[in-house]
Amino acid sequence: MPRDSSATKARLLDAAFTEFAAHGIAGARVDRIAEAAGANKRLIYVYFGNKEQLFDEVLRQAMTAGAESVPFDVEDLPGYAGAVFDHLVARPDLMRLRLWKLLERPSTTGLEPDAFRRKAAEVAVAQERGGLAPEMRPDDLLTMVLAVAQAWFSAAEDVDPGGINQSWSRERLALHRSAVVEAARRISEPKTAEEQP
């Protein structure tokens, strides 16, 4: 029977995602990736080039999937920040992968640049209409909202390597989420006439 290369690639990418999220690029082993995927190690090099290129493809696909999993609503940036937070709570491995990228591949983009540009363009239009704070550039405003959504996963002292503290109660998660939404609101909401300097 002929080999199904698309299925093999998909298995390799899934196994690589798990391996890179757990160990980063330096600690990841192509032998373990191939074994977990039930594939020949040589196919990693045939399909992806090398371990770094495999990581880049895993990251690109993860960021694209993440962007598609959390609908963007320029009319509700605080709600969007809360939804990103929820997504990362459900998938802490995504944040681990992103942190490994920042540590080991800082010169690669890693984000889906077209999707980010489209969102920033929507932010610019909303700013022009007066629906969002005009003090920041659109790309800066979007970056700050995303940073707020991710803050608990990289800054909190009691966060484990999995991205969240597994002992956080529902109440504590709800408080963190509320803080994310409120911070995003304060960043993005236009000032009222009374608040203007």
Tab-separated table of N, CA, C and O in Angstrom, residues 20 25 50-57 105:
chain	number	residue	atom	x	y	z
A	20	PHE	N	8.149	19.615	21.571
A	20	PHE	CA	8.687	20.973	21.697
A	20	PHE	C	8.074	21.721	22.868
A	20	PHE	O	8.767	22.473	23.560
A	25	ILE	N	13.414	23.500	21.810
A	25	ILE	CA	14.145	22.997	20.640
A	25	ILE	C	15.374	22.213	21.080
A	25	ILE	O	15.615	21.093	20.630
A	50	ASN	N	15.012	20.402	8.950
A	50	ASN	CA	15.779	20.124	10.159
A	50	ASN	C	14.890	20.392	11.378
A	50	ASN	O	13.722	20.774	11.233
A	51	LYS	N	15.438	20.205	12.551
A	51	LYS	CA	14.651	20.348	13.781
A	51	LYS	C	14.132	21.766	13.963
A	51	LYS	O	12.978	21.973	14.377
A	52	GLU	N	14.954	22.769	13.626
A	52	GLU	CA	14.524	24.161	13.769
A	52	GLU	C	13.383	24.486	12.808
A	52	GLU	O	12.426	25.182	13.174
A	53	GLN	N	13.487	23.986	11.580
A	53	GLN	CA	12.416	24.227	10.610
A	53	GLN	C	11.138	23.495	11.022
A	53	GLN	O	10.029	24.012	10.813
A	54	LEU	N	11.278	22.325	11.620
A	54	LEU	CA	10.118	21.614	12.142
A	54	LEU	C	9.471	22.431	13.255
A	54	LEU	O	8.245	22.589	13.299
A	55	PHE	N	10.284	22.971	14.156
A	55	PHE	CA	9.750	23.823	15.222
A	55	PHE	C	9.002	25.013	14.636
A	55	PHE	O	7.898	25.343	15.084
A	56	ASP	N	9.595	25.676	13.638
A	56	ASP	CA	8.946	26.835	13.027
A	56	ASP	C	7.589	26.465	12.437
A	56	ASP	O	6.621	27.221	12.566
A	57	GLU	N	7.509	25.296	11.801
A	57	GLU	CA	6.234	24.862	11.221
A	57	GLU	C	5.219	24.531	12.307
A	57	GLU	O	4.040	24.883	12.197
A	105	ARG	N	14.263	30.914	19.697
A	105	ARG	CA	14.158	31.373	18.301
A	105	ARG	C	13.639	32.804	18.258
A	105	ARG	O	12.673	33.108	17.550
